[in-house]
GROMACS .gro file of C-alpha atoms in nm:
model
  443
    1UNK     CA    1  12.803   8.556  11.587
    2UNK     CA    2  12.419   8.517  11.537
    3UNK     CA    3  12.363   8.875  11.409
    4UNK     CA    4  12.710   8.834  11.175
    5UNK     CA    5  12.545   8.566  11.000
    6UNK     CA    6  12.256   8.689  10.951
    7UNK     CA    7  12.409   9.002  10.773
    8UNK     CA    8  12.634   8.685  10.588
    9UNK     CA    9  12.319   8.546  10.475
   10UNK     CA   10  12.159   8.872  10.351
   11UNK     CA   11  12.444   8.975  10.158
   12UNK     CA   12  12.433   8.637   9.989
   13UNK     CA   13  12.098   8.620   9.899
   14UNK     CA   14  12.048   9.015   9.792
   15UNK     CA   15  11.627   9.120   9.718
   16UNK     CA   16  11.510   9.038   9.348
   17UNK     CA   17  11.269   9.271   9.200
   18UNK     CA   18  11.099   9.141   8.878
   19UNK     CA   19  10.846   9.424   8.705
   20UNK     CA   20  10.576   9.291   8.462
   21UNK     CA   21  10.326   9.526   8.245
   22UNK     CA   22  10.184   9.166   8.089
   23UNK     CA   23  10.076   9.003   8.382
   24UNK     CA   24   9.786   9.258   8.454
   25UNK     CA   25   9.537   9.409   8.232
   26UNK     CA   26   9.534   9.713   8.426
   27UNK     CA   27   9.814   9.737   8.663
   28UNK     CA   28  10.189   9.671   8.652
   29UNK     CA   29  10.283   9.398   8.896
   30UNK     CA   30  10.631   9.447   9.088
   31UNK     CA   31  10.721   9.115   9.240
   32UNK     CA   32  10.970   9.130   9.566
   33UNK     CA   33  11.145   8.793   9.676
   34UNK     CA   34  11.408   8.849   9.967
   35UNK     CA   35  11.551   8.723  10.325
   36UNK     CA   36  11.299   8.837  10.565
   37UNK     CA   37  11.371   9.077  10.800
   38UNK     CA   38  11.202   9.310  11.040
   39UNK     CA   39  11.138   9.633  10.859
   40UNK     CA   40  11.162   9.496  10.479
   41UNK     CA   41  10.795   9.533  10.410
   42UNK     CA   42  10.810   9.918  10.516
   43UNK     CA   43  11.108   9.964  10.321
   44UNK     CA   44  10.918   9.811   9.995
   45UNK     CA   45  10.616   9.975  10.049
   46UNK     CA   46  10.829  10.319  10.112
   47UNK     CA   47  10.979  10.302   9.778
   48UNK     CA   48  10.704  10.253   9.601
   49UNK     CA   49  10.567  10.581   9.775
   50UNK     CA   50  10.880  10.776   9.722
   51UNK     CA   51  10.778  10.767   9.342
   52UNK     CA   52  10.416  10.814   9.357
   53UNK     CA   53  10.285  10.496   9.266
   54UNK     CA   54   9.911  10.401   9.388
   55UNK     CA   55   9.916  10.033   9.526
   56UNK     CA   56   9.555   9.873   9.459
   57UNK     CA   57   9.626   9.536   9.519
   58UNK     CA   58   9.886   9.369   9.753
   59UNK     CA   59   9.988   8.994   9.853
   60UNK     CA   60  10.202   8.956  10.142
   61UNK     CA   61  10.394   8.665  10.258
   62UNK     CA   62  10.677   8.620  10.475
   63UNK     CA   63  10.682   8.292  10.638
   64UNK     CA   64  11.015   8.085  10.717
   65UNK     CA   65  11.237   8.348  10.669
   66UNK     CA   66  11.145   8.455  10.318
   67UNK     CA   67  10.995   8.736  10.215
   68UNK     CA   68  10.790   8.718   9.892
   69UNK     CA   69  10.558   9.001   9.810
   70UNK     CA   70  10.335   9.085   9.494
   71UNK     CA   71  10.212   9.470   9.421
   72UNK     CA   72   9.959   9.589   9.160
   73UNK     CA   73  10.030   9.948   9.105
   74UNK     CA   74   9.970  10.216   8.883
   75UNK     CA   75  10.022  10.598   8.848
   76UNK     CA   76   9.800  10.860   8.984
   77UNK     CA   77   9.651  10.871   8.617
   78UNK     CA   78   9.554  10.544   8.631
   79UNK     CA   79   9.815  10.409   8.410
   80UNK     CA   80  10.103  10.155   8.411
   81UNK     CA   81  10.402  10.241   8.492
   82UNK     CA   82  10.623  10.270   8.181
   83UNK     CA   83  10.906  10.506   8.256
   84UNK     CA   84  11.236  10.320   8.257
   85UNK     CA   85  11.381  10.581   8.523
   86UNK     CA   86  11.077  10.506   8.743
   87UNK     CA   87  11.147  10.147   8.690
   88UNK     CA   88  11.524  10.135   8.714
   89UNK     CA   89  11.480  10.362   9.046
   90UNK     CA   90  11.263  10.103   9.198
   91UNK     CA   91  11.473   9.796   9.119
   92UNK     CA   92  11.809   9.983   9.235
   93UNK     CA   93  11.656  10.103   9.545
   94UNK     CA   94  11.472   9.767   9.650
   95UNK     CA   95  11.796   9.541   9.509
   96UNK     CA   96  12.053   9.762   9.692
   97UNK     CA   97  11.976   9.553  10.051
   98UNK     CA   98  12.024   9.912  10.181
   99UNK     CA   99  11.814  10.013  10.465
  100UNK     CA  100  11.643  10.295  10.358
  101UNK     CA  101  11.375  10.347  10.608
  102UNK     CA  102  11.576  10.371  10.924
  103UNK     CA  103  11.375  10.355  11.269
  104UNK     CA  104  11.370  10.690  11.480
  105UNK     CA  105  11.254  10.724  11.787
  106UNK     CA  106  11.395  11.065  11.878
  107UNK     CA  107  11.201  11.349  11.991
  108UNK     CA  108  11.096  11.643  11.737
  109UNK     CA  109  11.330  11.962  11.727
  110UNK     CA  110  11.571  12.137  11.529
  111UNK     CA  111  11.831  12.003  11.282
  112UNK     CA  112  12.044  12.194  11.026
  113UNK     CA  113  12.161  12.074  10.732
  114UNK     CA  114  12.377  12.250  10.445
  115UNK     CA  115  12.053  12.359  10.243
  116UNK     CA  116  11.765  12.412  10.509
  117UNK     CA  117  11.713  12.378  10.880
  118UNK     CA  118  11.453  12.109  10.946
  119UNK     CA  119  11.203  12.189  11.230
  120UNK     CA  120  10.983  11.927  11.391
  121UNK     CA  121  10.690  12.025  11.622
  122UNK     CA  122  10.427  11.934  11.780
  123UNK     CA  123  10.157  12.094  12.040
  124UNK     CA  124   9.784  12.117  12.085
  125UNK     CA  125   9.593  12.243  11.766
  126UNK     CA  126   9.371  12.551  11.759
  127UNK     CA  127   9.219  12.762  11.494
  128UNK     CA  128   9.488  13.026  11.376
  129UNK     CA  129   9.805  12.794  11.488
  130UNK     CA  130   9.981  12.760  11.146
  131UNK     CA  131   9.925  13.145  11.089
  132UNK     CA  132  10.109  13.211  11.453
  133UNK     CA  133  10.388  12.980  11.349
  134UNK     CA  134  10.439  13.118  11.020
  135UNK     CA  135  10.410  13.489  11.199
  136UNK     CA  136  10.679  13.360  11.402
  137UNK     CA  137  10.938  13.226  11.168
  138UNK     CA  138  10.846  13.520  10.942
  139UNK     CA  139  10.967  13.793  11.212
  140UNK     CA  140  11.262  13.563  11.287
  141UNK     CA  141  11.372  13.620  10.941
  142UNK     CA  142  11.339  13.232  10.852
  143UNK     CA  143  11.199  13.146  10.513
  144UNK     CA  144  10.978  12.824  10.467
  145UNK     CA  145  11.096  12.637  10.157
  146UNK     CA  146  10.926  12.295  10.225
  147UNK     CA  147  10.666  12.217  10.514
  148UNK     CA  148  10.403  11.924  10.606
  149UNK     CA  149  10.137  11.973  10.886
  150UNK     CA  150   9.912  11.736  11.019
  151UNK     CA  151   9.627  11.756  11.291
  152UNK     CA  152   9.422  11.494  11.465
  153UNK     CA  153   9.305  11.448  11.757
  154UNK     CA  154   9.323  11.821  11.911
  155UNK     CA  155   9.716  11.767  11.825
  156UNK     CA  156   9.889  11.882  11.574
  157UNK     CA  157  10.257  11.828  11.441
  158UNK     CA  158  10.489  11.965  11.164
  159UNK     CA  159  10.838  11.917  10.939
  160UNK     CA  160  10.921  12.241  10.846
  161UNK     CA  161  11.220  12.336  10.622
  162UNK     CA  162  11.350  12.661  10.673
  163UNK     CA  163  11.631  12.900  10.513
  164UNK     CA  164  11.781  13.223  10.612
  165UNK     CA  165  11.599  13.459  10.406
  166UNK     CA  166  11.889  13.696  10.310
  167UNK     CA  167  12.131  13.426  10.272
  168UNK     CA  168  11.909  13.146  10.128
  169UNK     CA  169  12.095  12.925  10.358
  170UNK     CA  170  12.058  12.713  10.666
  171UNK     CA  171  12.036  12.879  11.001
  172UNK     CA  172  12.323  12.707  11.205
  173UNK     CA  173  12.357  12.973  11.482
  174UNK     CA  174  12.323  12.814  11.832
  175UNK     CA  175  12.185  13.124  11.962
  176UNK     CA  176  11.945  13.188  11.686
  177UNK     CA  177  11.815  12.836  11.720
  178UNK     CA  178  11.747  12.876  12.050
  179UNK     CA  179  11.530  13.177  12.031
  180UNK     CA  180  11.358  12.996  11.710
  181UNK     CA  181  11.281  12.702  11.975
  182UNK     CA  182  11.175  12.949  12.269
  183UNK     CA  183  10.922  13.157  12.058
  184UNK     CA  184  10.764  12.828  11.871
  185UNK     CA  185  10.713  12.650  12.165
  186UNK     CA  186  10.506  12.959  12.349
  187UNK     CA  187  10.312  12.917  12.040
  188UNK     CA  188  10.259  12.568  12.011
  189UNK     CA  189  10.157  12.576  12.407
  190UNK     CA  190   9.803  12.627  12.469
  191UNK     CA  191   9.687  12.796  12.771
  192UNK     CA  192   9.502  12.481  12.913
  193UNK     CA  193   9.737  12.220  12.729
  194UNK     CA  194   9.815  11.916  12.961
  195UNK     CA  195  10.112  11.785  12.689
  196UNK     CA  196  10.405  11.983  12.647
  197UNK     CA  197  10.482  12.152  12.306
  198UNK     CA  198  10.819  12.001  12.191
  199UNK     CA  199  11.095  12.141  11.984
  200UNK     CA  200  11.414  11.974  12.052
  201UNK     CA  201  11.727  11.843  11.855
  202UNK     CA  202  11.613  11.565  11.607
  203UNK     CA  203  11.860  11.220  11.579
  204UNK     CA  204  12.094  11.225  11.300
  205UNK     CA  205  11.986  11.066  10.934
  206UNK     CA  206  11.711  11.117  10.692
  207UNK     CA  207  11.400  10.951  10.738
  208UNK     CA  208  11.047  10.977  10.505
  209UNK     CA  209  10.900  11.308  10.596
  210UNK     CA  210  10.553  11.142  10.620
  211UNK     CA  211  10.678  10.848  10.865
  212UNK     CA  212  10.864  11.110  11.067
  213UNK     CA  213  10.527  11.293  11.120
  214UNK     CA  214  10.359  10.924  11.235
  215UNK     CA  215  10.656  10.902  11.477
  216UNK     CA  216  10.583  11.254  11.648
  217UNK     CA  217  10.210  11.223  11.650
  218UNK     CA  218  10.245  10.864  11.795
  219UNK     CA  219  10.505  11.002  12.042
  220UNK     CA  220  10.251  11.256  12.144
  221UNK     CA  221   9.954  10.977  12.187
  222UNK     CA  222   9.760  11.149  11.938
  223UNK     CA  223   9.557  10.791  11.941
  224UNK     CA  224   9.398  10.873  12.262
  225UNK     CA  225   9.062  11.050  12.209
  226UNK     CA  226   8.990  11.277  12.436
  227UNK     CA  227   8.675  11.513  12.507
  228UNK     CA  228   8.550  11.732  12.222
  229UNK     CA  229   8.902  11.639  12.018
  230UNK     CA  230   8.897  11.556  11.626
  231UNK     CA  231   8.530  11.703  11.566
  232UNK     CA  232   8.415  11.675  11.213
  233UNK     CA  233   8.062  11.789  11.214
  234UNK     CA  234   7.801  11.592  11.074
  235UNK     CA  235   7.832  11.238  10.903
  236UNK     CA  236   8.166  11.187  11.090
  237UNK     CA  237   8.078  10.842  11.202
  238UNK     CA  238   8.014  10.720  10.861
  239UNK     CA  239   8.383  10.827  10.740
  240UNK     CA  240   8.561  10.660  11.023
  241UNK     CA  241   8.779  10.349  10.976
  242UNK     CA  242   8.644  10.015  11.073
  243UNK     CA  243   8.916   9.833  11.227
  244UNK     CA  244   8.893   9.478  11.388
  245UNK     CA  245   9.142   9.267  11.602
  246UNK     CA  246   9.054   8.908  11.644
  247UNK     CA  247   9.261   8.583  11.740
  248UNK     CA  248   9.390   8.308  11.473
  249UNK     CA  249   9.406   8.079  11.741
  250UNK     CA  250   9.486   7.794  11.469
  251UNK     CA  251   9.799   7.949  11.339
  252UNK     CA  252   9.883   8.129  11.656
  253UNK     CA  253   9.834   8.498  11.446
  254UNK     CA  254   9.634   8.783  11.541
  255UNK     CA  255   9.422   8.900  11.260
  256UNK     CA  256   9.395   9.257  11.178
  257UNK     CA  257   9.095   9.386  10.944
  258UNK     CA  258   9.036   9.747  10.818
  259UNK     CA  259   8.768   9.905  10.593
  260UNK     CA  260   8.824  10.228  10.529
  261UNK     CA  261   8.775  10.532  10.253
  262UNK     CA  262   9.086  10.492  10.010
  263UNK     CA  263   9.320  10.727   9.965
  264UNK     CA  264   9.688  10.728   9.849
  265UNK     CA  265   9.919  10.620  10.092
  266UNK     CA  266   9.706  10.422  10.302
  267UNK     CA  267   9.945  10.122  10.264
  268UNK     CA  268  10.199  10.303  10.381
  269UNK     CA  269  10.059  10.473  10.677
  270UNK     CA  270   9.942  10.157  10.810
  271UNK     CA  271  10.251   9.986  10.780
  272UNK     CA  272  10.417  10.263  10.941
  273UNK     CA  273  10.265  10.203  11.238
  274UNK     CA  274  10.287   9.856  11.279
  275UNK     CA  275  10.652   9.866  11.249
  276UNK     CA  276  10.705  10.128  11.480
  277UNK     CA  277  10.464   9.945  11.730
  278UNK     CA  278  10.739   9.648  11.669
  279UNK     CA  279  10.477   9.404  11.505
  280UNK     CA  280  10.553   9.187  11.172
  281UNK     CA  281  10.321   9.101  10.933
  282UNK     CA  282  10.344   8.717  10.808
  283UNK     CA  283  10.072   8.757  10.567
  284UNK     CA  284   9.834   9.006  10.397
  285UNK     CA  285   9.613   9.111  10.145
  286UNK     CA  286   9.523   9.472  10.030
  287UNK     CA  287   9.211   9.508   9.778
  288UNK     CA  288   9.133   9.893   9.670
  289UNK     CA  289   8.777  10.014   9.511
  290UNK     CA  290   8.672  10.306   9.375
  291UNK     CA  291   8.598  10.424   9.730
  292UNK     CA  292   8.669  10.166   9.983
  293UNK     CA  293   9.011   9.999  10.089
  294UNK     CA  294   9.024   9.670  10.254
  295UNK     CA  295   9.312   9.515  10.429
  296UNK     CA  296   9.395   9.232  10.629
  297UNK     CA  297   9.702   9.166  10.819
  298UNK     CA  298   9.808   8.823  11.008
  299UNK     CA  299  10.071   8.949  11.253
  300UNK     CA  300  10.288   8.873  11.579
  301UNK     CA  301  10.488   9.116  11.792
  302UNK     CA  302  10.858   9.067  11.722
  303UNK     CA  303  10.936   8.840  12.038
  304UNK     CA  304  10.683   8.610  11.817
  305UNK     CA  305  10.379   8.603  11.998
  306UNK     CA  306  10.037   8.733  11.910
  307UNK     CA  307   9.858   8.998  12.104
  308UNK     CA  308   9.778   8.852  12.398
  309UNK     CA  309   9.564   9.130  12.641
  310UNK     CA  310   9.243   9.347  12.543
  311UNK     CA  311   9.448   9.629  12.681
  312UNK     CA  312   9.675   9.560  12.386
  313UNK     CA  313   9.396   9.489  12.150
  314UNK     CA  314   9.232   9.820  12.221
  315UNK     CA  315   9.558   9.986  12.182
  316UNK     CA  316   9.629   9.875  11.810
  317UNK     CA  317   9.303  10.018  11.697
  318UNK     CA  318   9.340  10.289  11.834
  319UNK     CA  319   9.682  10.339  11.690
  320UNK     CA  320   9.554  10.218  11.353
  321UNK     CA  321   9.281  10.434  11.336
  322UNK     CA  322   9.466  10.732  11.436
  323UNK     CA  323   9.727  10.595  11.100
  324UNK     CA  324   9.446  10.600  10.856
  325UNK     CA  325   9.290  10.915  10.985
  326UNK     CA  326   9.621  11.161  11.027
  327UNK     CA  327   9.651  11.210  10.628
  328UNK     CA  328   9.268  11.186  10.549
  329UNK     CA  329   9.191  11.479  10.318
  330UNK     CA  330   8.934  11.659  10.574
  331UNK     CA  331   8.753  11.919  10.453
  332UNK     CA  332   8.757  12.165  10.161
  333UNK     CA  333   9.117  12.120   9.939
  334UNK     CA  334   9.261  12.495   9.827
  335UNK     CA  335   9.586  12.489   9.612
  336UNK     CA  336   9.811  12.806   9.622
  337UNK     CA  337  10.045  12.870   9.299
  338UNK     CA  338  10.260  13.180   9.268
  339UNK     CA  339  10.594  13.329   9.310
  340UNK     CA  340  10.764  13.277   9.605
  341UNK     CA  341  10.832  13.584   9.808
  342UNK     CA  342  10.978  13.687  10.168
  343UNK     CA  343  10.672  13.617  10.421
  344UNK     CA  344  10.416  13.472  10.151
  345UNK     CA  345  10.312  13.165  10.366
  346UNK     CA  346  10.226  13.404  10.684
  347UNK     CA  347  10.044  13.633  10.493
  348UNK     CA  348   9.830  13.393  10.300
  349UNK     CA  349   9.755  13.194  10.662
  350UNK     CA  350   9.673  13.537  10.826
  351UNK     CA  351   9.408  13.599  10.560
  352UNK     CA  352   9.291  13.221  10.622
  353UNK     CA  353   9.291  13.291  10.991
  354UNK     CA  354   9.122  13.631  10.991
  355UNK     CA  355   8.809  13.443  10.761
  356UNK     CA  356   8.777  13.149  11.034
  357UNK     CA  357   8.922  12.908  10.813
  358UNK     CA  358   9.090  12.631  11.009
  359UNK     CA  359   9.376  12.430  10.859
  360UNK     CA  360   9.331  12.043  10.905
  361UNK     CA  361   9.640  11.965  10.687
  362UNK     CA  362   9.903  12.139  10.494
  363UNK     CA  363  10.161  12.076  10.208
  364UNK     CA  364  10.423  12.308  10.127
  365UNK     CA  365  10.696  12.333   9.871
  366UNK     CA  366  10.864  12.571   9.652
  367UNK     CA  367  11.057  12.501   9.328
  368UNK     CA  368  11.239  12.746   9.095
  369UNK     CA  369  11.100  13.039   9.262
  370UNK     CA  370  10.745  12.910   9.267
  371UNK     CA  371  10.516  12.825   9.572
  372UNK     CA  372  10.291  12.562   9.532
  373UNK     CA  373  10.085  12.525   9.865
  374UNK     CA  374   9.792  12.274   9.946
  375UNK     CA  375   9.565  12.338  10.236
  376UNK     CA  376   9.270  12.140  10.355
  377UNK     CA  377   9.015  12.372  10.574
  378UNK     CA  378   8.715  12.357  10.720
  379UNK     CA  379   8.541  12.611  10.953
  380UNK     CA  380   8.632  12.663  11.317
  381UNK     CA  381   8.360  12.373  11.384
  382UNK     CA  382   8.478  12.135  11.186
  383UNK     CA  383   8.208  12.209  10.908
  384UNK     CA  384   8.228  12.283  10.554
  385UNK     CA  385   8.302  12.638  10.463
  386UNK     CA  386   8.040  12.900  10.344
  387UNK     CA  387   8.121  12.944   9.959
  388UNK     CA  388   8.098  13.283   9.980
  389UNK     CA  389   8.411  13.331  10.269
  390UNK     CA  390   8.596  13.112   9.992
  391UNK     CA  391   8.511  13.325   9.749
  392UNK     CA  392   8.612  13.664   9.943
  393UNK     CA  393   8.944  13.480  10.048
  394UNK     CA  394   9.008  13.440   9.648
  395UNK     CA  395   8.922  13.783   9.602
  396UNK     CA  396   9.173  13.881   9.862
  397UNK     CA  397   9.477  13.662   9.737
  398UNK     CA  398   9.372  13.631   9.336
  399UNK     CA  399   9.133  13.375   9.180
  400UNK     CA  400   9.398  13.287   8.993
  401UNK     CA  401   9.655  13.217   9.269
  402UNK     CA  402   9.429  13.046   9.520
  403UNK     CA  403   9.207  12.749   9.350
  404UNK     CA  404   8.959  12.513   9.478
  405UNK     CA  405   9.055  12.144   9.398
  406UNK     CA  406   8.758  11.945   9.539
  407UNK     CA  407   8.559  11.904   9.839
  408UNK     CA  408   8.684  11.591  10.053
  409UNK     CA  409   8.423  11.632  10.302
  410UNK     CA  410   8.146  11.441  10.164
  411UNK     CA  411   8.163  11.068  10.341
  412UNK     CA  412   8.128  10.744  10.166
  413UNK     CA  413   7.893  10.492  10.245
  414UNK     CA  414   8.003  10.354  10.590
  415UNK     CA  415   8.201  10.038  10.634
  416UNK     CA  416   8.024   9.717  10.639
  417UNK     CA  417   8.108   9.453  10.937
  418UNK     CA  418   8.350   9.194  10.764
  419UNK     CA  419   8.405   8.829  10.898
  420UNK     CA  420   8.760   8.742  10.980
  421UNK     CA  421   8.930   8.493  10.733
  422UNK     CA  422   8.967   8.643  10.390
  423UNK     CA  423   9.282   8.504  10.353
  424UNK     CA  424   9.239   8.255  10.596
  425UNK     CA  425   9.113   7.982  10.404
  426UNK     CA  426   9.370   8.053  10.104
  427UNK     CA  427   9.669   8.234  10.187
  428UNK     CA  428   9.796   7.963  10.429
  429UNK     CA  429   9.818   7.727  10.107
  430UNK     CA  430  10.065   7.958   9.907
  431UNK     CA  431  10.344   7.867  10.067
  432UNK     CA  432  10.608   7.904   9.756
  433UNK     CA  433  10.611   8.203   9.529
  434UNK     CA  434  10.479   8.006   9.258
  435UNK     CA  435  10.142   7.959   9.428
  436UNK     CA  436  10.161   8.336   9.549
  437UNK     CA  437  10.129   8.444   9.171
  438UNK     CA  438   9.840   8.240   9.126
  439UNK     CA  439   9.638   8.391   9.409
  440UNK     CA  440   9.697   8.727   9.235
  441UNK     CA  441   9.640   8.575   8.865
  442UNK     CA  442   9.332   8.462   9.018
  443UNK     CA  443   9.220   8.775   9.170
   0.00000   0.00000   0.00000
């Protein structure tokens, strides 16, 4: 009965979205007012992420059963959001009151659709792994149409969409899917792998690819650091995120503060992890600068209790560090743009492997017969790649086809220690939405 009443209450009070281009000089201000429920913050942030918006500031408040948030957003060129189609999309998605970010906790696997087969993988990372996976798929007459690959702490995860290279359709034959599974699991399983390489049937439904990768790596416990894992070369410590977890005894919250290098999707990645760990953000603030992002959240577990043990505190720190690091653009970014063809990805990754490049992260896409792929690479020790090797690789592939975007190996200034309480003296006073808007306008 309580659940039915909650559903009725939400239907009677759908989310309200106000998008204002006049309230702030350098950003579009999006205000969301809604009945509170677990996961709604992630849903809102995911909508903003799905349309490639950059969140420069955010103020979060969800006390007393009501959700009142303010987001300052810009596009990737630093401009306000004036595209009516984008504005209408944001309002429609959030105000529809639909659950557009369902929590999926299934294991990695193979899931066919009408257009493609979605393959989810996890296993031990090593140099040349992506090349071996692509070679197996090419031998099995599978064309990669879209993919995203992450590596972290000696673990690798991928979501790969493939088609039959002759029909251009999804692969549905159970025997063929079983063959794909067996061969890819053999590739993913390292010789000294203490963890199992996974590829089983995915649960039904559609979820954000970035969130799915977080879930895969979280299930694989990539946040547990092992000897020699995550080697990044010189200057690694200065680029690590700084996460603190302390008690706010006066208000019965746990306070999490994070300082890290700023990057796209950072807030989404953090909220994904907190939501999947069953924590609720009651208050929060996000500020980003030219290089650094600062985030502070007042949280409790879904059971209403703050973090109560040192083991739990340490686990939260490890998981949030992992969430920040997984999508970090580590190494040199290479962009490939060319006509798509059967075996293209296998050929490109083979050349990288033969030249001792280690792919730390990759985004693969095809559209209208064109392939556009982004690779983040280091040498096998995690250090920057010799420019002569890059020039040689570009000579093999084509200088107009493979371009160097930028080198993200340069580390920002090490995050400084901060004291808890950026919000403590002010945010708890902002109990009404009107007061909340004043906080934003004064910042």
